[in-house]
Short mmCIF file of C-alpha atoms in Angstrom, two decimals:
data_model
loop_
_atom_site.label_atom_id
_atom_site.label_comp_id
_atom_site.label_asym_id
_atom_site.label_seq_id
_atom_site.Cartn_x
_atom_site.Cartn_y
_atom_site.Cartn_z
CA MET A 1 -0.07 0.06 -0.08
CA LEU A 2 2.76 2.42 1.02
CA GLN A 3 4.71 1.37 -2.05
CA ARG A 4 1.70 2.23 -4.19
CA VAL A 5 1.43 5.66 -2.61
CA PHE A 6 5.25 6.28 -3.40
CA GLN A 7 4.63 5.18 -6.93
CA ILE A 8 1.86 7.75 -7.26
CA ILE A 9 3.87 10.49 -5.79
CA GLY A 10 6.76 9.58 -7.95
CA SER A 11 4.88 9.63 -11.15
CA MET A 12 3.14 12.86 -10.14
CA SER A 13 6.70 14.53 -9.65
CA MET A 14 7.73 13.17 -12.89
CA VAL A 15 4.76 14.75 -14.57
CA SER A 16 5.50 18.07 -12.73
CA ALA A 17 9.12 17.88 -13.97
CA ILE A 18 8.09 17.35 -17.56
CA LEU A 19 5.57 20.18 -17.42
CA PHE A 20 8.21 22.40 -15.72
CA VAL A 21 10.81 21.62 -18.54
CA GLY A 22 8.28 21.97 -21.11
CA HIS A 23 7.39 25.37 -19.82
CA LEU A 24 10.90 26.54 -19.80
CA SER A 25 11.56 25.46 -23.38
CA GLN A 26 8.25 27.14 -24.43
CA ALA A 27 9.31 30.42 -22.83
CA GLU A 28 12.71 30.31 -24.56
CA ASP A 29 10.96 29.81 -27.98
CA ASP A 30 8.14 32.10 -27.35
CA PRO A 31 8.80 35.14 -29.80
CA LEU A 32 7.14 37.39 -27.37
CA VAL A 33 9.55 36.46 -24.58
CA VAL A 34 12.59 36.58 -26.95
CA GLY A 35 11.33 39.82 -28.57
CA ALA A 36 10.83 41.39 -25.12
CA SER A 37 14.30 40.36 -23.96
CA LEU A 38 15.88 41.73 -27.12
CA ALA A 39 13.94 45.10 -26.61
CA LYS A 40 14.78 45.50 -23.10
CA THR A 41 18.24 44.00 -22.63
CA GLY A 42 19.54 43.02 -25.96
CA SER A 43 21.55 39.86 -26.56
CA GLY A 44 25.29 39.41 -26.31
CA SER A 45 26.94 42.31 -28.15
CA ILE A 46 23.55 43.48 -29.54
CA PRO A 47 22.27 46.41 -27.45
CA ALA A 48 18.72 46.63 -26.30
CA CYS A 49 16.36 48.02 -29.07
CA SER A 50 14.92 50.31 -26.51
CA SER A 51 18.33 52.24 -26.23
CA CYS A 52 17.48 53.99 -29.48
CA HIS A 53 13.78 53.05 -30.06
CA GLY A 54 12.49 54.15 -26.62
CA GLN A 55 11.29 52.12 -23.61
CA LEU A 56 7.81 51.85 -25.14
CA GLY A 57 9.00 51.51 -28.66
CA GLU A 58 7.98 54.90 -29.30
CA GLY A 59 11.11 55.80 -31.20
CA ASN A 60 13.02 59.08 -30.93
CA ALA A 61 11.25 61.69 -33.03
CA ALA A 62 14.00 64.32 -32.88
CA ALA A 63 16.81 61.89 -33.74
CA GLY A 64 14.78 60.26 -36.55
CA PHE A 65 14.78 56.88 -34.87
CA PRO A 66 11.48 55.22 -36.00
CA ALA A 67 8.82 54.20 -33.61
CA LEU A 68 8.27 50.42 -33.78
CA ALA A 69 5.37 50.00 -31.23
CA GLY A 70 2.14 48.91 -32.83
CA MET A 71 3.63 48.53 -36.27
CA ASN A 72 2.54 45.59 -38.32
CA ALA A 73 4.63 42.57 -37.35
CA ALA A 74 5.10 41.34 -40.88
CA TYR A 75 5.96 44.75 -42.13
CA LEU A 76 8.74 45.15 -39.43
CA GLU A 77 10.12 41.84 -40.18
CA ARG A 78 10.42 42.52 -43.85
CA GLN A 79 12.09 45.90 -43.17
CA LEU A 80 14.62 44.30 -40.77
CA LEU A 81 15.30 41.35 -43.36
CA ASP A 82 15.68 44.03 -46.14
CA MET A 83 18.05 46.00 -44.14
CA LYS A 84 20.12 42.92 -43.71
CA ALA A 85 19.92 42.25 -47.48
CA ALA A 86 20.98 46.02 -48.12
CA LYS A 87 17.68 46.84 -49.89
CA ARG A 88 17.22 49.63 -47.50
CA GLU A 89 19.42 52.44 -46.60
CA ILE A 90 20.41 52.08 -42.99
CA ASN A 91 21.75 54.25 -40.15
CA PRO A 92 25.34 53.27 -39.48
CA ALA A 93 24.53 52.57 -35.93
CA MET A 94 21.99 50.03 -36.95
CA LYS A 95 24.34 48.19 -39.29
CA PRO A 96 26.25 46.00 -36.87
CA ILE A 97 23.11 45.28 -35.03
CA ILE A 98 21.17 44.13 -37.99
CA ASP A 99 24.13 41.93 -39.05
CA GLY A 100 24.14 40.32 -35.63
CA LEU A 101 20.58 39.43 -35.52
CA THR A 102 19.40 36.03 -36.55
CA ASP A 103 16.24 35.63 -38.62
CA GLY A 104 14.57 34.17 -35.65
CA GLN A 105 15.43 37.15 -33.36
CA ILE A 106 14.16 39.60 -36.19
CA ARG A 107 10.83 37.73 -36.14
CA ALA A 108 10.73 37.83 -32.39
CA ALA A 109 11.49 41.44 -31.98
CA SER A 110 8.92 42.23 -34.77
CA THR A 111 6.26 40.09 -33.08
CA TYR A 112 6.92 41.77 -29.74
CA TYR A 113 6.77 45.42 -31.06
CA ALA A 114 3.68 44.86 -32.92
CA THR A 115 1.78 44.03 -29.66
CA LEU A 116 2.86 47.39 -28.02
CA GLU A 117 0.55 50.32 -27.92
CA LYS A 118 0.93 52.76 -30.81
CA PRO A 119 3.08 55.88 -30.05
CA LYS A 120 1.63 58.93 -28.35
CA PRO A 121 1.48 62.27 -30.22
CA VAL A 122 4.82 64.17 -30.31
CA PRO A 123 4.44 67.94 -31.07
CA ALA A 124 5.90 68.77 -34.44
CA THR A 125 6.84 72.05 -36.12
CA GLY A 126 5.77 72.73 -39.76
CA ASP A 127 2.74 73.47 -41.87
CA ILE A 128 0.27 71.14 -39.98
CA GLU A 129 -2.79 72.38 -41.89
CA ARG A 130 -1.09 71.67 -45.31
CA GLY A 131 -0.02 68.37 -43.74
CA LYS A 132 -3.45 67.44 -42.96
CA TRP A 133 -4.70 68.28 -46.36
CA LEU A 134 -1.91 66.12 -47.93
CA VAL A 135 -2.76 63.14 -45.63
CA GLU A 136 -6.46 63.43 -46.28
CA ARG A 137 -6.67 64.61 -49.92
CA GLY A 138 -3.11 64.50 -51.35
CA ASN A 139 -1.83 66.82 -54.07
CA TRP A 140 -3.29 65.48 -57.29
CA ASP A 141 -2.12 68.52 -59.23
CA ALA A 142 1.31 66.94 -58.97
CA GLY A 143 -0.21 63.32 -59.15
CA VAL A 144 0.39 62.75 -55.41
CA PRO A 145 -2.41 60.59 -53.75
CA ALA A 146 -3.65 61.31 -50.25
CA CYS A 147 -1.53 59.27 -47.63
CA SER A 148 -4.75 57.95 -46.42
CA GLN A 149 -5.67 56.53 -49.82
CA CYS A 150 -3.19 53.57 -49.22
CA HIS A 151 -2.16 54.03 -45.52
CA GLY A 152 -5.67 54.12 -44.14
CA PRO A 153 -7.70 56.83 -42.38
CA ASN A 154 -5.50 59.36 -40.65
CA GLY A 155 -2.45 57.10 -41.69
CA ARG A 156 -3.32 54.38 -39.31
CA GLY A 157 -1.99 51.53 -41.34
CA ILE A 158 -3.69 48.73 -43.34
CA ASN A 159 -1.48 45.66 -43.41
CA GLU A 160 2.06 44.58 -44.02
CA VAL A 161 2.24 46.43 -47.36
CA PHE A 162 0.78 49.79 -46.22
CA PRO A 163 2.33 50.47 -42.82
CA SER A 164 1.17 52.87 -40.12
CA LEU A 165 2.33 56.43 -40.40
CA ALA A 166 0.51 58.15 -37.65
CA GLY A 167 2.68 58.93 -34.76
CA GLN A 168 5.93 58.02 -36.63
CA SER A 169 8.89 60.35 -36.34
CA ALA A 170 8.53 63.14 -38.95
CA LEU A 171 12.33 63.20 -39.51
CA TYR A 172 12.38 59.46 -40.09
CA MET A 173 9.52 59.70 -42.70
CA THR A 174 11.08 62.68 -44.56
CA ASN A 175 14.52 60.72 -44.63
CA GLN A 176 12.52 57.75 -46.06
CA ILE A 177 10.88 59.87 -48.77
CA ALA A 178 14.45 61.26 -49.57
CA ALA A 179 15.86 57.76 -49.80
CA TRP A 180 13.21 56.76 -52.25
CA LYS A 181 13.93 59.76 -54.33
CA LYS A 182 17.59 58.91 -54.28
CA GLY A 183 16.95 55.23 -54.92
CA THR A 184 18.70 54.13 -51.76
CA ARG A 185 15.44 52.61 -50.56
CA THR A 186 14.00 50.05 -53.04
CA ASN A 187 11.98 47.63 -51.09
CA ASP A 188 8.54 48.95 -51.57
CA THR A 189 5.89 46.71 -53.15
CA ASN A 190 5.79 47.31 -56.87
CA GLY A 191 7.71 50.56 -56.55
CA LEU A 192 4.51 52.38 -55.54
CA MET A 193 6.10 54.59 -52.72
CA ALA A 194 9.21 55.30 -54.78
CA SER A 195 6.77 56.59 -57.63
CA VAL A 196 4.83 58.69 -55.22
CA ALA A 197 7.87 59.96 -53.38
CA ARG A 198 9.35 61.34 -56.75
CA ARG A 199 6.37 63.58 -57.01
CA ILE A 200 6.29 64.94 -53.55
CA SER A 201 8.09 68.17 -52.96
CA ASP A 202 10.41 68.48 -49.94
CA ALA A 203 8.10 71.00 -48.34
CA ASP A 204 5.09 68.77 -48.73
CA ALA A 205 6.92 65.78 -47.36
CA ALA A 206 7.86 67.86 -44.34
CA ALA A 207 4.35 69.13 -43.81
CA ALA A 208 2.68 65.73 -44.08
CA ALA A 209 5.29 64.16 -41.84
CA ALA A 210 4.84 66.75 -39.17
CA TYR A 211 1.05 66.43 -39.35
CA LEU A 212 1.41 62.63 -38.89
CA GLN A 213 3.90 62.86 -35.98
CA GLN A 214 1.72 65.17 -33.99
CA LEU A 215 -1.36 63.08 -34.66
CA GLY A 216 0.09 60.09 -32.61
CA GLY A 217 -0.84 56.47 -33.19
CA GLN A 218 -4.23 55.97 -34.57
CA PRO A 219 -6.41 53.03 -33.57
CA MET B 11 -8.92 33.15 -78.50
CA ASN B 12 -10.53 33.92 -81.89
CA ARG B 13 -13.27 36.06 -80.27
CA TRP B 14 -10.72 38.16 -78.75
CA PHE B 15 -9.11 38.79 -82.00
CA VAL B 16 -12.36 39.58 -83.56
CA LEU B 17 -13.03 42.08 -80.69
CA GLY B 18 -9.46 43.40 -81.45
CA LEU B 19 -10.72 44.55 -84.87
CA LEU B 20 -13.01 47.06 -83.29
CA VAL B 21 -10.45 49.78 -83.52
CA VAL B 22 -10.77 52.67 -81.30
CA GLN B 23 -9.48 56.22 -82.10
CA SER B 24 -5.82 56.96 -81.91
CA ALA B 25 -4.42 57.56 -78.47
CA CYS B 26 -4.19 61.13 -77.18
CA LEU B 27 -2.36 60.32 -73.98
CA PRO B 28 -1.37 63.35 -71.93
CA ASP B 29 2.27 64.05 -71.25
CA LYS B 30 2.15 64.08 -67.67
CA LYS B 31 5.96 64.29 -67.11
CA ALA B 32 7.62 67.69 -66.71
CA ALA B 33 10.60 68.44 -64.61
CA SER B 34 10.36 71.15 -61.94
CA PRO B 35 13.32 73.12 -60.93
CA PRO B 36 15.39 71.33 -58.20
CA GLU B 37 14.30 72.39 -54.81
CA THR B 38 16.57 73.54 -52.02
CA PRO B 39 16.58 70.89 -49.33
CA ALA B 40 14.72 72.17 -46.29
CA THR B 41 17.07 70.54 -43.94
CA THR B 42 20.58 69.16 -44.43
CA HIS B 43 19.60 65.55 -43.96
CA VAL B 44 17.55 65.61 -47.25
CA ALA B 45 19.35 65.01 -50.42
CA PRO B 46 18.76 67.27 -53.34
CA VAL B 47 15.99 66.08 -55.59
CA ALA B 48 17.12 65.27 -59.19
CA GLU B 49 13.64 65.36 -60.69
CA THR B 50 10.18 65.77 -59.62
CA VAL B 51 7.37 64.45 -61.81
CA VAL B 52 4.37 66.67 -61.85
CA ALA B 53 1.03 66.56 -63.71
CA ASP B 54 0.20 68.68 -66.52
CA VAL B 55 -2.20 71.04 -64.77
CA SER B 56 -2.21 73.38 -67.76
CA LYS B 57 -4.51 70.85 -69.43
CA GLY B 58 -8.27 71.94 -69.15
CA HIS B 59 -8.99 73.61 -66.02
CA VAL B 60 -7.50 73.98 -62.58
CA ALA B 61 -10.47 73.46 -60.30
CA PRO B 62 -10.61 75.06 -56.88
CA THR B 63 -9.98 72.64 -53.94
CA LEU B 64 -12.36 71.88 -50.95
CA ALA B 65 -10.33 74.40 -48.94
CA ASP B 66 -11.60 77.21 -51.02
CA ILE B 67 -15.45 76.47 -50.43
CA PRO B 68 -17.16 79.64 -49.29
CA ASN B 69 -18.62 79.84 -45.85
CA ASP B 70 -22.32 80.32 -46.76
CA GLU B 71 -25.51 78.43 -47.42
CA PHE B 72 -24.28 77.60 -50.91
CA GLY B 73 -20.95 76.48 -49.52
CA GLU B 74 -22.70 74.25 -47.14
CA SER B 75 -24.39 72.52 -50.04
CA VAL B 76 -21.09 72.21 -51.83
CA ARG B 77 -19.67 70.62 -48.81
CA ARG B 78 -22.42 68.13 -48.49
CA GLY B 79 -21.97 67.32 -52.23
CA ALA B 80 -18.27 66.80 -51.70
CA ALA B 81 -19.03 64.47 -48.83
CA ILE B 82 -21.39 62.45 -51.01
CA PHE B 83 -18.95 62.34 -53.81
CA PHE B 84 -16.02 61.06 -51.73
CA ASP B 85 -17.99 58.65 -49.59
CA THR B 86 -21.31 57.81 -51.34
CA PRO B 87 -22.30 54.69 -49.48
CA THR B 88 -22.14 56.77 -46.22
CA HIS B 89 -23.59 60.12 -47.28
CA ALA B 90 -26.17 58.78 -49.84
CA ALA B 91 -26.75 55.46 -48.17
CA GLN B 92 -30.59 55.30 -49.15
CA PHE B 93 -29.51 55.32 -52.91
CA THR B 94 -26.35 53.24 -52.88
CA GLY B 95 -26.60 49.56 -53.47
CA ASN B 96 -22.78 48.74 -53.46
CA SER B 97 -19.57 50.02 -52.08
CA GLN B 98 -18.69 52.42 -54.78
CA SER B 99 -18.11 56.10 -54.30
CA CYS B 100 -18.09 58.69 -57.08
CA ALA B 101 -14.47 59.50 -56.22
CA ASN B 102 -13.31 55.88 -56.90
CA CYS B 103 -13.25 56.67 -60.59
CA HIS B 104 -13.33 60.51 -60.61
CA ILE B 105 -9.98 60.85 -58.99
CA ASP B 106 -9.36 63.72 -56.55
CA GLY B 107 -13.06 64.31 -56.19
CA GLY B 108 -13.46 64.92 -59.86
CA ARG B 109 -10.87 67.75 -60.06
CA ILE B 110 -8.18 66.05 -62.34
CA ALA B 111 -7.90 66.03 -66.18
CA ASP B 112 -8.16 62.47 -67.73
CA SER B 113 -9.76 61.14 -64.52
CA GLY B 114 -13.46 62.00 -65.29
CA PRO B 115 -13.18 65.68 -64.25
CA MET B 116 -16.59 66.95 -63.28
CA TRP B 117 -15.66 70.53 -64.38
CA ALA B 118 -15.52 69.18 -67.93
CA ALA B 119 -18.96 67.45 -67.80
CA TRP B 120 -20.93 70.36 -66.13
CA GLY B 121 -21.10 72.55 -69.27
CA MET B 122 -21.98 69.76 -71.54
CA TYR B 123 -25.45 69.08 -70.18
CA PRO B 124 -28.34 68.98 -71.12
CA ALA B 125 -27.23 66.53 -73.69
CA PHE B 126 -28.71 63.78 -75.81
CA ARG B 127 -27.63 60.35 -74.68
CA LYS B 128 -27.88 57.32 -76.87
CA LYS B 129 -27.96 55.21 -73.65
CA ASN B 130 -31.62 56.39 -73.01
CA GLY B 131 -32.60 58.03 -76.25
CA HIS B 132 -33.44 61.47 -75.04
CA VAL B 133 -32.01 64.75 -73.71
CA ASN B 134 -30.63 64.37 -70.27
CA THR B 135 -30.15 67.21 -67.70
CA MET B 136 -27.21 66.90 -65.40
CA GLU B 137 -29.65 65.78 -62.70
CA GLU B 138 -30.83 62.78 -64.82
CA ARG B 139 -27.16 62.13 -65.77
CA LEU B 140 -26.47 61.76 -62.04
CA GLN B 141 -29.38 59.53 -61.46
CA GLY B 142 -27.78 57.26 -64.24
CA CYS B 143 -24.55 57.07 -62.05
CA PHE B 144 -26.65 55.89 -59.21
CA THR B 145 -28.53 53.33 -61.32
CA TYR B 146 -25.48 51.73 -62.73
CA SER B 147 -22.24 52.56 -61.03
CA GLN B 148 -23.71 52.70 -57.55
CA ASN B 149 -26.29 49.86 -58.48
CA ALA B 150 -29.14 51.72 -56.73
CA GLN B 151 -31.41 48.79 -57.23
CA ALA B 152 -29.88 47.09 -54.27
CA SER B 153 -30.01 50.06 -52.09
CA PRO B 154 -32.51 50.59 -49.18
CA SER B 155 -34.66 52.79 -51.46
CA GLY B 156 -34.33 50.40 -54.36
CA ALA B 157 -33.71 53.16 -56.84
CA ALA B 158 -31.64 56.30 -57.76
CA PRO B 159 -32.54 59.50 -55.92
CA PRO B 160 -35.74 61.06 -57.26
CA LYS B 161 -35.38 64.34 -59.09
CA GLY B 162 -35.20 67.19 -56.76
CA ASP B 163 -33.72 65.13 -53.91
CA ALA B 164 -31.18 66.91 -51.70
CA VAL B 165 -28.62 64.33 -52.80
CA LEU B 166 -28.76 65.39 -56.50
CA VAL B 167 -29.03 69.14 -55.48
CA ASP B 168 -25.96 68.89 -53.25
CA LEU B 169 -23.93 67.00 -55.83
CA GLN B 170 -24.91 69.54 -58.50
CA SER B 171 -23.71 72.44 -56.21
CA TYR B 172 -20.32 70.63 -55.91
CA ILE B 173 -20.01 70.03 -59.53
CA PHE B 174 -21.13 73.58 -60.48
CA TRP B 175 -18.55 74.89 -57.93
CA LEU B 176 -15.63 72.76 -59.48
CA ALA B 177 -16.59 74.01 -62.92
CA GLN B 178 -16.65 77.73 -62.12
CA GLY B 179 -15.08 79.65 -65.02
CA VAL B 180 -15.35 76.93 -67.63
CA ALA B 181 -17.20 77.94 -70.81
CA THR B 182 -20.72 76.45 -71.16
CA GLY B 183 -20.95 73.95 -74.09
CA LYS B 184 -17.21 73.71 -74.54
CA GLU B 185 -15.61 70.38 -75.00
CA MET B 186 -12.70 70.67 -72.54
CA PRO B 187 -9.45 68.89 -73.00
CA GLY B 188 -9.02 66.06 -70.37
CA ARG B 189 -12.78 65.26 -70.25
CA GLY B 190 -13.49 61.67 -69.28
CA PHE B 191 -10.67 59.31 -69.56
CA PRO B 192 -8.05 59.22 -72.37
CA LYS B 193 -8.62 57.19 -75.46
CA VAL B 194 -6.05 54.41 -75.52
CA THR B 195 -5.55 52.67 -78.85
CA ARG B 196 -7.03 49.17 -78.81
CA PRO B 197 -4.27 46.55 -79.29
CA ASP B 198 -4.82 43.90 -82.08
CA ASP B 199 -5.23 41.39 -79.40
CA VAL B 200 -6.86 41.80 -76.01
CA SER B 201 -6.60 38.89 -73.60
CA PRO B 202 -8.36 38.51 -70.25
CA ALA B 203 -5.91 35.73 -69.48
CA ARG B 204 -2.92 38.06 -69.77
CA GLY B 205 -4.97 40.60 -67.90
CA ALA B 206 -5.28 38.11 -65.02
CA GLU B 207 -1.46 38.07 -64.77
CA VAL B 208 -1.37 41.89 -64.71
CA TYR B 209 -4.06 41.92 -62.04
CA ALA B 210 -2.26 39.51 -59.92
CA ALA B 211 1.00 41.39 -60.16
CA GLN B 212 -0.10 44.92 -59.96
CA CYS B 213 -3.73 45.22 -58.78
CA SER B 214 -4.59 42.64 -56.33
CA ILE B 215 -2.35 44.18 -53.66
CA CYS B 216 -5.15 46.68 -53.21
CA HIS B 217 -8.23 45.37 -54.83
CA GLY B 218 -7.85 41.79 -53.58
CA GLU B 219 -7.36 38.45 -55.33
CA ASN B 220 -11.15 38.10 -55.52
CA GLY B 221 -11.73 41.67 -56.81
CA GLY B 222 -13.63 42.56 -53.70
CA GLY B 223 -11.49 45.55 -52.55
CA LEU B 224 -10.90 46.03 -48.91
CA ALA B 225 -13.13 47.21 -46.19
CA LEU B 226 -11.59 47.75 -42.76
CA GLU B 227 -12.84 46.42 -39.48
CA ASP B 228 -14.79 49.50 -38.82
CA GLY B 229 -16.47 49.36 -42.25
CA HIS B 230 -14.23 52.10 -43.78
CA ARG B 231 -13.94 51.29 -47.53
CA GLN B 232 -10.29 51.44 -48.04
CA PHE B 233 -9.94 49.97 -51.59
CA PRO B 234 -12.95 49.76 -53.94
CA PRO B 235 -14.24 46.34 -55.12
CA LEU B 236 -13.89 45.82 -58.89
CA TRP B 237 -16.29 42.96 -59.31
CA GLY B 238 -18.90 41.02 -57.21
CA PRO B 239 -21.94 42.27 -55.64
CA GLU B 240 -20.25 45.35 -54.21
CA ALA B 241 -19.03 46.57 -57.56
CA TYR B 242 -20.61 48.70 -60.45
CA ASN B 243 -23.19 46.65 -62.44
CA TRP B 244 -23.41 45.43 -66.10
CA GLY B 245 -24.84 48.73 -67.17
CA ALA B 246 -22.08 51.06 -65.81
CA GLY B 247 -19.79 52.88 -68.31
CA MET B 248 -16.72 51.26 -66.63
CA HIS B 249 -17.88 47.68 -67.97
CA ARG B 250 -16.93 49.00 -71.39
CA LEU B 251 -13.41 47.81 -72.11
CA ASN B 252 -12.38 51.14 -73.66
CA THR B 253 -13.61 53.16 -70.95
CA ALA B 254 -11.90 50.83 -68.24
CA ALA B 255 -8.68 50.79 -70.30
CA GLY B 256 -8.61 54.57 -70.44
CA PHE B 257 -9.35 54.87 -66.80
CA ILE B 258 -6.62 52.33 -65.89
CA LYS B 259 -4.03 53.82 -68.25
CA ALA B 260 -4.45 57.26 -66.75
CA ASN B 261 -4.79 56.36 -63.09
CA MET B 262 -3.81 52.79 -62.18
CA PRO B 263 -1.81 51.71 -60.18
CA LEU B 264 -2.74 54.88 -58.08
CA GLY B 265 0.28 57.13 -57.79
CA LYS B 266 2.23 55.30 -60.33
CA ALA B 267 0.03 54.76 -63.49
CA ASP B 268 2.74 53.15 -65.63
CA LEU B 269 0.95 50.32 -67.24
CA THR B 270 1.35 49.87 -71.13
CA ASP B 271 -1.67 50.18 -73.43
CA GLN B 272 -1.72 46.48 -73.86
CA GLN B 273 -1.60 45.86 -70.15
CA ALA B 274 -4.45 48.38 -69.60
CA TRP B 275 -6.63 46.80 -72.29
CA ASP B 276 -5.84 43.18 -71.00
CA VAL B 277 -6.56 44.00 -67.39
CA ALA B 278 -9.66 45.92 -68.36
CA ALA B 279 -10.80 42.84 -70.12
CA TYR B 280 -10.01 40.58 -67.17
CA ILE B 281 -11.83 42.68 -64.72
CA ASN B 282 -14.78 43.08 -67.15
CA SER B 283 -15.07 39.41 -67.64
CA GLN B 284 -15.91 38.80 -63.90
CA PRO B 285 -19.37 38.61 -62.32
CA ARG B 286 -21.06 41.73 -61.16
CA PRO B 287 -24.64 42.93 -60.43
CA LYS B 288 -27.01 42.50 -63.37
CA ASP B 289 -27.85 45.25 -65.76
CA PRO B 290 -31.01 46.90 -64.47
CA ARG B 291 -32.24 47.37 -68.05
CA GLN B 292 -32.53 43.67 -68.71
CA VAL B 293 -36.17 42.80 -68.80
CA ALA B 294 -36.13 39.56 -71.00
CA THR B 295 -32.97 37.47 -71.74
CA ILE B 296 -29.39 38.58 -71.76
CA ALA B 297 -29.25 37.91 -75.48
CA GLU B 298 -32.16 40.41 -75.98
CA ASN B 299 -30.63 42.95 -73.71
CA LYS B 300 -27.23 42.47 -75.33
CA THR B 301 -28.79 43.31 -78.73
CA LYS B 302 -30.74 46.31 -77.34
CA ASN B 303 -28.34 47.97 -74.90
CA HIS B 304 -24.72 46.52 -75.51
CA ASP B 305 -23.77 47.75 -79.00
CA GLU B 306 -20.34 48.69 -77.49
CA ASP B 307 -16.94 47.49 -76.70
CA CYS B 308 -17.91 45.06 -73.89
CA LEU B 309 -18.15 41.48 -72.96
CA TYR B 310 -21.85 41.44 -71.86
CA GLY B 311 -23.53 38.36 -73.01
CA GLU B 312 -20.29 36.48 -74.04
CA GLU B 313 -19.47 33.03 -73.04
CA HIS B 314 -16.49 33.10 -70.65
CA ASP B 315 -15.11 30.10 -68.65
CA GLY B 316 -18.31 28.16 -69.46
CA LYS B 317 -20.70 31.00 -68.15
CA THR B 318 -22.72 33.63 -69.83
CA LEU B 319 -21.48 37.04 -68.70
CA GLY B 320 -24.27 39.41 -67.44
CA THR B 321 -26.13 36.86 -65.30
CA GLY B 322 -25.59 38.98 -62.36
CA VAL B 323 -24.60 38.65 -58.72
CA ALA B 324 -26.64 40.05 -55.88
CA ARG B 325 -25.89 41.17 -52.17
CA ALA B 326 -26.75 38.61 -49.62
CA ARG B 327 -29.80 40.12 -47.93
#
């Protein structure tokens, strides 16, 4: 009888042990856990994403470091992979980081940041009224569609092809428009954004970007 | 294939495509991080008429009507819900709210009515012309009211205020350059099968693989449907291949508009060989209606993939 009790206790601990180990390996594989760890503490020689992209993934508007919080996961992943493949112009500070990240880590960080709350509004200087017009109506006299015609109402983002613009760093966005114009960013689907960018004046790019930054992330 | 070749013999007038490329002077970078711009592509706004923008609408009673008209024009299913039987807005085909040459500008239409229309065999006022848009492009038969707005309805008044306002300064009765969509020379061979490839590569990104467009979770109509129950019906002007090819050539993909004439025609044929709501003029058979109302460059009544085009698809009620 006593032996039977020990047998039961023994098998129960075995079950617990298996469950515990299972839980541990699950946590190590969970992209949200891996992504959060990369974001907050980095990995090996790779610094924490948050050291440039902010504690909340809100980016650094003044420095032009993009907000990542609440962006579409597949979009973020593609951007990071394209940076690695040199299809996107890249900040020199980001270069060693992107080269050091595995594809799995890239996916994990992207998955994690997509779950965060979209960035808060950051005040911006510029022609906000003109920017609002461009976002909502465009400048068709120069063949420029409204930002919202592809990126959704108030630039809130549609999917992995048409990312959120609202609450993004204005400087980051004008840098990207410039990169498309120069041809140093070429990873847009079907060359759609490159075509639009070539029709946008620098003044209009700055106005639209300022409006979108101060708008903050849109639900 | 032979059928397409035969259709190909229906030659359309020679192309008069606008030259939309003109270099603007290089601009001084606003900030040091922005590289100088080598070339900026701008539309040829000298063509036709530069209409005022919404920002210029007067702040008076008439201005209010213009604003309501603009709201209807840009989001018809929301602001003319009683009379809209699908997910189409005027501005889907009349780009920039009907302001831009070669994209069905409303300022070029205003001064051309009243006009005789072969489509219904009598002289149409602008008001009746707008009813036609609701009947065919907005498929009003499937709307809550079941028909286009009646004459005198506020929807038609406000739309006319908006159109009149866009057209201020344009001479009455003058055929304006940039009216409608550009005529694109019909290639010898037009192929819906090739068009399907163009569609998959260039169009489905927005309009969806099934042509249904994209509605967001909150109901916002982000990208318009091109076929299916939420699209224009078999009586709408856009079901004509020449009209669709002209629109596509001038405007699609949005912000890029770089398809070849052949691609524009092929994809127009692909889109217009898909199911859509039935022609409201059909009282007897499709064959009878084809003879009576479809003496034009379209696929209505043709056999395609074992089906007769024109049967019609309806909204689930």
